[in-house]
Backbone as ProteinMPNN parsed JSONL, in Angstrom:
{"seq_chain_A": "ACFCKDTTKEKVEEIQKNEDAKAELSATIEDLSSKRTDADQLIQDKEDEIVQHEKDQASADAQRAGTKKEYDANAADLQAALEALTGALKTLKVSKTAPSFAQLSGVSATLRAAVGLADALGLSGAEA", "coords_chain_A": {"N_chain_A": [[9.171, 58.659, 20.243], [7.033, 58.017, 18.124], [7.397, 57.923, 16.294], [8.918, 55.327, 15.809], [6.155, 53.755, 16.092], [5.505, 54.324, 13.738], [7.46, 53.028, 11.705], [7.694, 50.917, 12.266], [5.259, 49.876, 12.179], [4.266, 50.691, 9.183], [7.07, 48.894, 8.147], [5.236, 46.189, 8.902], [3.446, 46.256, 7.852], [4.404, 46.052, 5.506], [5.859, 43.591, 5.28], [3.564, 42.03, 5.907], [2.648, 41.815, 3.111], [4.085, 41.989, 1.41], [4.929, 39.405, 2.292], [2.299, 37.391, 1.331], [2.448, 37.488, -0.848], [4.84, 35.884, -2.337], [3.278, 33.162, -1.25], [0.824, 33.747, -2.265], [2.311, 33.257, -5.719], [3.738, 30.889, -4.259], [1.922, 29.124, -4.676], [1.009, 29.384, -7.567], [3.571, 28.791, -8.624], [2.95, 25.897, -7.623], [0.65, 25.269, -9.412], [1.52, 25.336, -11.593], [3.322, 23.883, -11.901], [2.037, 21.597, -11.146], [0.784, 21.15, -13.7], [2.134, 20.993, -14.945], [3.594, 18.548, -15.149], [0.835, 17.357, -15.932], [1.067, 18.187, -18.428], [3.296, 16.934, -19.37], [3.044, 13.421, -18.705], [0.666, 13.589, -21.033], [3.108, 14.231, -23.291], [4.727, 12.103, -23.044], [2.459, 10.011, -23.55], [1.251, 10.275, -26.139], [3.784, 10.256, -27.246], [4.278, 7.046, -27.065], [1.937, 6.378, -28.282], [3.065, 7.765, -30.621], [5.165, 5.124, -31.27], [3.638, 3.173, -31.121], [1.536, 3.536, -33.736], [3.535, 3.23, -35.648], [5.184, 1.18, -35.415], [3.055, -0.539, -35.876], [2.873, 0.374, -38.436], [4.749, -0.401, -39.801], [4.544, -2.925, -40.414], [1.985, -2.625, -41.434], [2.95, -1.852, -44.059], [4.848, -4.396, -44.691], [2.62, -6.564, -45.373], [1.626, -5.494, -47.065], [3.761, -5.262, -49.178], [3.958, -7.447, -49.322], [1.314, -9.157, -50.483], [1.691, -7.005, -52.95], [3.479, -8.399, -53.83], [2.518, -10.652, -54.512], [0.418, -9.758, -56.784], [1.651, -8.778, -58.942], [2.968, -11.022, -59.635], [0.758, -12.729, -60.303], [-0.205, -10.864, -62.255], [1.555, -10.878, -64.409], [2.041, -13.714, -65.096], [-1.301, -13.517, -66.634], [-0.267, -12.146, -68.046], [1.407, -13.566, -69.901], [-0.195, -15.21, -70.258], [-2.396, -13.681, -71.857], [-0.667, -13.641, -73.833], [0.031, -15.843, -75.134], [-2.643, -16.443, -75.611], [-3.318, -14.663, -77.961], [-1.472, -15.175, -79.458], [-2.353, -17.857, -80.592], [-4.102, -17.191, -81.7], [-3.801, -16.027, -83.864], [-2.575, -17.259, -85.251], [-4.171, -19.833, -86.006], [-6.298, -17.828, -87.541], [-4.149, -16.554, -89.485], [-4.005, -19.425, -90.653], [-5.033, -20.209, -94.375], [-6.017, -22.057, -94.914], [-8.095, -25.441, -93.399], [-7.308, -25.555, -90.147], [-4.585, -27.392, -89.885], [-4.047, -30.975, -87.71], [-1.714, -30.689, -86.018], [-1.369, -28.224, -86.165], [-3.657, -27.631, -84.593], [-4.112, -28.923, -81.882], [-1.674, -27.534, -80.829], [-2.894, -25.099, -80.457], [-5.235, -25.554, -78.511], [-3.525, -26.999, -76.464], [-2.269, -24.512, -75.838], [-4.894, -23.652, -75.315], [-5.377, -24.886, -72.76], [-3.65, -24.393, -71.432], [-3.686, -22.106, -70.424], [-5.874, -21.572, -69.223], [-5.94, -23.99, -67.182], [-4.489, -22.282, -66.583], [-6.362, -19.101, -65.122], [-8.047, -21.078, -63.614], [-6.444, -21.56, -61.151], [-5.682, -19.069, -60.912], [-8.417, -18.16, -60.198], [-10.235, -17.112, -61.429], [-12.339, -17.908, -63.028], [-14.783, -18.058, -64.889], [-17.737, -18.67, -64.445], [-19.865, -17.62, -62.041], [-20.901, -17.918, -58.953]], "CA_chain_A": [[8.072, 57.33, 19.921], [5.828, 57.899, 17.186], [8.329, 57.112, 14.403], [9.756, 54.189, 15.814], [5.599, 53.296, 15.466], [4.885, 54.841, 12.284], [7.966, 52.984, 10.833], [7.05, 49.99, 12.357], [3.635, 49.247, 10.999], [5.123, 50.392, 7.378], [7.52, 47.509, 7.878], [4.864, 45.134, 9.797], [2.948, 46.014, 7.028], [5.508, 46.17, 3.814], [6.729, 42.762, 5.541], [2.726, 41.246, 5.036], [2.538, 42.373, 1.999], [5.558, 40.612, 0.585], [4.343, 37.184, 2.58], [1.323, 37.327, 0.346], [2.754, 37.411, -2.517], [5.181, 34.536, -1.55], [2.14, 32.192, -1.148], [0.765, 33.475, -3.822], [3.21, 32.674, -6.024], [3.566, 29.744, -4.079], [0.676, 29.022, -5.185], [1.638, 29.835, -9.11], [4.205, 27.452, -9.147], [2.711, 24.943, -7.819], [-0.295, 24.806, -10.436], [2.126, 25.401, -12.656], [3.842, 23.08, -11.256], [0.786, 20.293, -11.726], [-0.553, 21.709, -15.082], [3.663, 20.933, -16.103], [3.429, 16.96, -15.206], [-0.188, 16.786, -16.833], [1.86, 18.351, -20.086], [5.052, 16.178, -19.883], [2.239, 12.731, -18.811], [0.153, 13.077, -22.219], [3.786, 13.786, -24.329], [4.517, 10.655, -23.391], [1.846, 9.075, -23.959], [2.058, 10.585, -27.267], [5.064, 10.29, -27.674], [4.016, 5.753, -26.837], [1.151, 5.927, -29.354], [3.653, 7.399, -32.488], [5.333, 4.818, -31.426], [2.813, 2.297, -31.7], [2.149, 3.197, -35.291], [5.46, 3.4, -36.675], [5.57, -0.433, -35.896], [0.699, -0.802, -37.268], [2.462, 1.053, -40.331], [5.587, -1.248, -40.311], [3.386, -4.612, -40.304], [1.297, -3.338, -43.091], [3.884, -1.59, -45.349], [5.017, -5.722, -45.095], [1.678, -6.487, -45.666], [1.443, -4.615, -48.119], [4.832, -5.872, -50.218], [3.77, -9.536, -49.495], [0.718, -8.787, -51.251], [2.007, -6.055, -54.193], [4.418, -9.04, -55.165], [1.496, -12.3, -55.41], [-0.156, -9.327, -57.467], [2.783, -8.404, -59.723], [3.458, -12.815, -60.441], [-0.189, -12.624, -61.1], [0.055, -10.589, -63.642], [2.733, -11.091, -64.838], [1.438, -14.971, -65.512], [-2.004, -13.231, -67.541], [-0.128, -11.599, -69.256], [1.642, -14.377, -70.757], [-1.558, -16.742, -70.956], [-3.135, -13.361, -72.884], [0.188, -13.346, -74.838], [0.046, -17.472, -75.351], [-3.776, -16.529, -77.151], [-3.352, -14.247, -78.913], [-0.116, -16.219, -80.637], [-3.291, -18.938, -80.936], [-5.468, -17.0, -82.537], [-2.941, -15.615, -84.831], [-1.821, -19.039, -85.314], [-5.85, -19.357, -86.26], [-6.614, -16.38, -89.059], [-3.016, -17.187, -90.721], [-4.123, -20.347, -91.713], [-6.154, -19.719, -94.756], [-7.598, -23.345, -95.137], [-8.398, -25.268, -92.597], [-5.907, -26.236, -89.396], [-3.811, -29.15, -89.821], [-4.135, -31.27, -86.277], [-0.544, -30.194, -85.157], [-1.768, -26.377, -85.054], [-4.692, -27.795, -83.798], [-3.312, -29.612, -81.069], [-0.478, -26.515, -80.215], [-3.442, -23.908, -79.65], [-5.497, -26.857, -77.532], [-2.638, -27.185, -75.767], [-2.289, -23.718, -74.917], [-5.669, -22.912, -74.191], [-5.433, -25.968, -71.596], [-2.713, -24.299, -70.446], [-4.068, -20.893, -70.385], [-7.924, -21.988, -68.518], [-5.81, -23.857, -65.937], [-3.535, -21.273, -64.987], [-7.04, -18.705, -64.575], [-8.153, -21.633, -62.118], [-5.536, -21.322, -60.652], [-6.296, -17.566, -60.234], [-9.385, -17.769, -59.397], [-10.71, -16.196, -62.38], [-12.745, -18.199, -64.198], [-15.323, -17.289, -66.185], [-18.572, -19.269, -63.074], [-20.49, -16.946, -61.633], [-21.625, -18.152, -58.192]], "C_chain_A": [[7.577, 56.822, 18.643], [6.54, 57.345, 15.95], [8.687, 56.482, 14.962], [8.222, 53.313, 15.85], [5.239, 53.019, 14.739], [6.002, 53.199, 11.084], [8.179, 51.632, 11.217], [6.134, 49.265, 11.94], [4.211, 49.413, 9.708], [5.77, 49.152, 7.769], [6.458, 46.717, 8.079], [3.554, 45.14, 7.874], [3.978, 45.414, 5.186], [5.969, 44.213, 4.52], [5.125, 41.484, 5.086], [2.229, 40.877, 4.141], [3.84, 41.025, 0.975], [5.666, 38.524, 0.841], [2.993, 36.446, 2.102], [1.573, 37.48, -0.699], [3.398, 36.708, -2.542], [4.19, 33.596, -2.269], [1.384, 32.522, -1.897], [1.513, 33.299, -5.356], [3.792, 31.9, -5.605], [2.57, 29.064, -5.294], [0.63, 28.466, -7.486], [2.311, 28.692, -9.592], [3.97, 26.219, -8.837], [1.587, 24.293, -8.482], [0.543, 24.623, -11.502], [2.997, 24.014, -12.957], [3.336, 21.504, -11.843], [0.828, 19.933, -13.221], [1.494, 20.988, -16.286], [3.788, 18.967, -15.979], [2.362, 16.449, -15.784], [0.172, 16.808, -18.235], [2.717, 16.691, -20.224], [3.77, 14.198, -20.092], [1.565, 12.627, -20.792], [1.607, 13.329, -23.239], [3.668, 12.91, -24.353], [3.596, 9.427, -23.689], [1.284, 8.983, -25.21], [3.165, 9.823, -28.006], [4.868, 7.874, -28.372], [3.136, 5.868, -28.124], [2.15, 5.948, -30.904], [4.284, 6.411, -32.575], [4.802, 3.757, -32.009], [2.222, 2.205, -33.069], [2.629, 3.493, -35.982], [5.58, 2.056, -36.727], [3.941, -0.666, -36.304], [1.876, -0.19, -38.372], [4.143, -0.023, -41.191], [4.496, -3.107, -40.949], [2.846, -3.855, -41.941], [1.789, -3.055, -44.017], [4.838, -3.644, -46.06], [4.645, -6.599, -45.509], [1.256, -6.87, -46.948], [2.258, -4.805, -49.506], [4.385, -7.415, -50.624], [2.296, -9.467, -51.344], [0.701, -7.603, -53.582], [2.663, -7.663, -54.991], [4.01, -10.504, -55.181], [0.817, -11.252, -56.524], [0.657, -9.581, -58.793], [2.766, -10.366, -60.587], [1.902, -12.488, -60.669], [-0.752, -12.261, -62.403], [0.687, -10.917, -64.504], [2.044, -12.706, -65.631], [0.0, -14.762, -66.353], [-1.772, -12.67, -68.514], [0.443, -12.219, -70.134], [1.149, -15.16, -70.649], [-2.647, -15.648, -72.154], [-2.108, -13.024, -74.169], [-0.253, -14.986, -75.373], [-1.609, -17.243, -76.539], [-4.022, -15.83, -77.67], [-2.577, -15.075, -79.667], [-1.705, -17.243, -81.281], [-3.856, -18.42, -81.734], [-4.292, -16.528, -83.813], [-2.728, -16.353, -86.16], [-2.678, -19.831, -86.647], [-5.974, -18.735, -87.346], [-5.568, -16.571, -89.321], [-3.471, -17.92, -91.647], [-5.856, -19.681, -92.583], [-7.454, -21.038, -94.704], [-7.67, -23.597, -93.57], [-7.586, -25.558, -91.032], [-5.76, -27.061, -89.393], [-4.451, -29.799, -87.977], [-3.271, -30.707, -85.583], [-1.605, -28.393, -84.338], [-2.662, -26.473, -84.224], [-4.943, -28.158, -81.744], [-2.2, -28.381, -79.906], [-1.747, -25.46, -79.796], [-4.157, -24.737, -78.428], [-4.211, -27.067, -76.256], [-2.124, -25.916, -74.596], [-3.978, -22.738, -74.779], [-5.971, -23.896, -72.97], [-5.0, -25.339, -70.907], [-3.261, -22.259, -69.744], [-5.461, -21.154, -68.79], [-7.309, -22.907, -67.346], [-4.82, -23.221, -65.178], [-5.053, -19.998, -64.187], [-7.795, -19.737, -63.511], [-7.51, -21.441, -61.069], [-6.403, -19.883, -59.226], [-7.466, -17.069, -59.874], [-10.376, -17.47, -60.409], [-11.238, -16.825, -63.647], [-14.125, -18.076, -64.342], [-17.327, -17.546, -64.986], [-18.835, -17.924, -62.287], [-20.963, -17.145, -60.145], [-22.836, -17.766, -57.705]], "O_chain_A": [[7.631, 55.684, 18.177], [6.258, 56.597, 15.014], [9.758, 57.086, 15.02], [8.439, 52.112, 15.687], [4.684, 51.943, 14.517], [5.527, 52.578, 10.133], [8.934, 51.03, 10.454], [6.212, 48.159, 11.405], [4.639, 48.434, 9.097], [5.007, 48.186, 7.751], [6.479, 46.062, 7.037], [3.14, 44.232, 7.153], [3.935, 44.612, 4.253], [6.62, 43.678, 3.623], [5.237, 40.498, 4.358], [1.492, 39.895, 4.047], [4.096, 39.982, 0.372], [6.0, 37.449, 0.345], [2.661, 35.291, 2.37], [0.714, 37.624, -1.569], [2.658, 35.884, -3.08], [4.2, 33.298, -3.463], [0.96, 31.561, -2.538], [0.621, 33.204, -6.199], [4.777, 31.702, -6.316], [2.7, 28.682, -6.457], [0.301, 27.518, -8.199], [2.004, 27.892, -10.476], [4.527, 25.323, -9.471], [1.375, 23.089, -8.338], [0.29, 23.751, -12.333], [3.196, 23.377, -13.991], [3.874, 20.661, -12.561], [0.885, 18.834, -13.773], [1.811, 20.746, -17.45], [4.114, 18.318, -16.973], [2.448, 15.304, -16.228], [-0.133, 15.969, -19.084], [2.629, 15.733, -20.992], [3.626, 13.722, -21.219], [1.957, 11.788, -21.603], [1.48, 12.615, -24.234], [2.915, 12.334, -25.139], [3.892, 8.265, -23.969], [0.82, 7.906, -25.583], [3.27, 9.085, -28.986], [5.161, 7.421, -29.478], [3.673, 5.401, -29.128], [2.229, 5.12, -31.811], [4.432, 6.101, -33.757], [5.179, 3.309, -33.092], [2.263, 1.131, -33.668], [2.267, 4.051, -37.017], [5.983, 1.526, -37.763], [3.865, -1.116, -37.448], [1.471, -0.481, -39.498], [4.477, -0.244, -42.355], [4.105, -3.898, -41.807], [3.104, -4.231, -43.084], [1.465, -3.648, -45.046], [5.208, -3.992, -47.182], [5.337, -7.495, -45.993], [0.823, -7.833, -47.582], [1.779, -4.621, -50.624], [4.426, -8.149, -51.611], [2.403, -9.641, -52.558], [0.099, -7.613, -54.655], [2.483, -8.031, -56.152], [4.704, -11.416, -55.63], [0.533, -11.944, -57.502], [0.352, -10.467, -59.591], [2.591, -10.691, -61.761], [1.88, -11.663, -61.582], [-1.403, -12.865, -63.255], [0.154, -11.313, -65.54], [1.59, -12.619, -66.772], [-0.224, -15.801, -66.973], [-2.43, -12.52, -69.544], [0.282, -11.799, -71.279], [1.746, -16.214, -70.873], [-3.401, -16.138, -72.994], [-2.429, -12.408, -75.185], [-1.119, -14.956, -76.247], [-1.752, -17.637, -77.697], [-5.136, -15.953, -78.179], [-3.11, -15.708, -80.579], [-1.966, -17.185, -82.482], [-4.246, -19.1, -82.683], [-4.388, -17.257, -84.801], [-2.716, -16.171, -87.378], [-2.251, -20.246, -87.724], [-5.623, -19.402, -88.319], [-5.907, -17.562, -89.968], [-3.536, -17.691, -92.855], [-6.91, -19.187, -92.184], [-8.675, -21.136, -94.585], [-7.488, -22.765, -92.681], [-6.847, -26.397, -91.549], [-6.583, -27.869, -88.962], [-5.147, -29.108, -87.233], [-3.636, -30.157, -84.544], [-2.052, -27.868, -83.318], [-2.749, -25.745, -83.236], [-5.657, -27.732, -80.837], [-2.054, -28.412, -78.684], [-1.579, -24.938, -78.694], [-3.637, -24.582, -77.323], [-4.529, -27.314, -75.093], [-1.799, -25.971, -73.41], [-4.164, -21.607, -74.332], [-6.89, -23.574, -72.217], [-5.443, -25.28, -69.76], [-3.008, -21.625, -68.72], [-5.523, -20.756, -67.627], [-7.988, -22.806, -66.325], [-4.395, -23.308, -64.027], [-5.028, -19.867, -62.963], [-8.175, -19.183, -62.479], [-8.079, -21.135, -60.021], [-6.952, -19.712, -58.138], [-7.689, -15.961, -59.388], [-11.535, -17.653, -60.039], [-10.924, -16.585, -64.813], [-14.545, -17.937, -63.194], [-18.026, -16.539, -64.872], [-17.87, -17.233, -61.959], [-21.725, -16.197, -59.957], [-23.333, -18.357, -56.747]]}, "name": "protein", "num_of_chains": 1, "seq": "ACFCKDTTKEKVEEIQKNEDAKAELSATIEDLSSKRTDADQLIQDKEDEIVQHEKDQASADAQRAGTKKEYDANAADLQAALEALTGALKTLKVSKTAPSFAQLSGVSATLRAAVGLADALGLSGAEA"}
């Protein structure tokens, strides 16, 4: 009878020990599942942010492309105006005598075009 009581007592203690371990593991699993759910939500939030940032970047790229196109056109116009002014100055410097009316008329037209271009581009010399 003593053997049965000892064996039963050992088995009951072992069962209780394993049930305690099972409960502890179940609590750990529940805790980790909660953390996993939080991490999954954080990942989803970050992925949504990435998508939004990519859209914002594409929009900014398109805007900058338009700005650069306008800048390139203005730069080309200014370069052409500078070349025209340089040509007009060379014409005036080359003539050893007083410039003819035709030469002055051509230089005047070039200067008017350059000033008109500068005004159109908002590059007037007057400061507010």
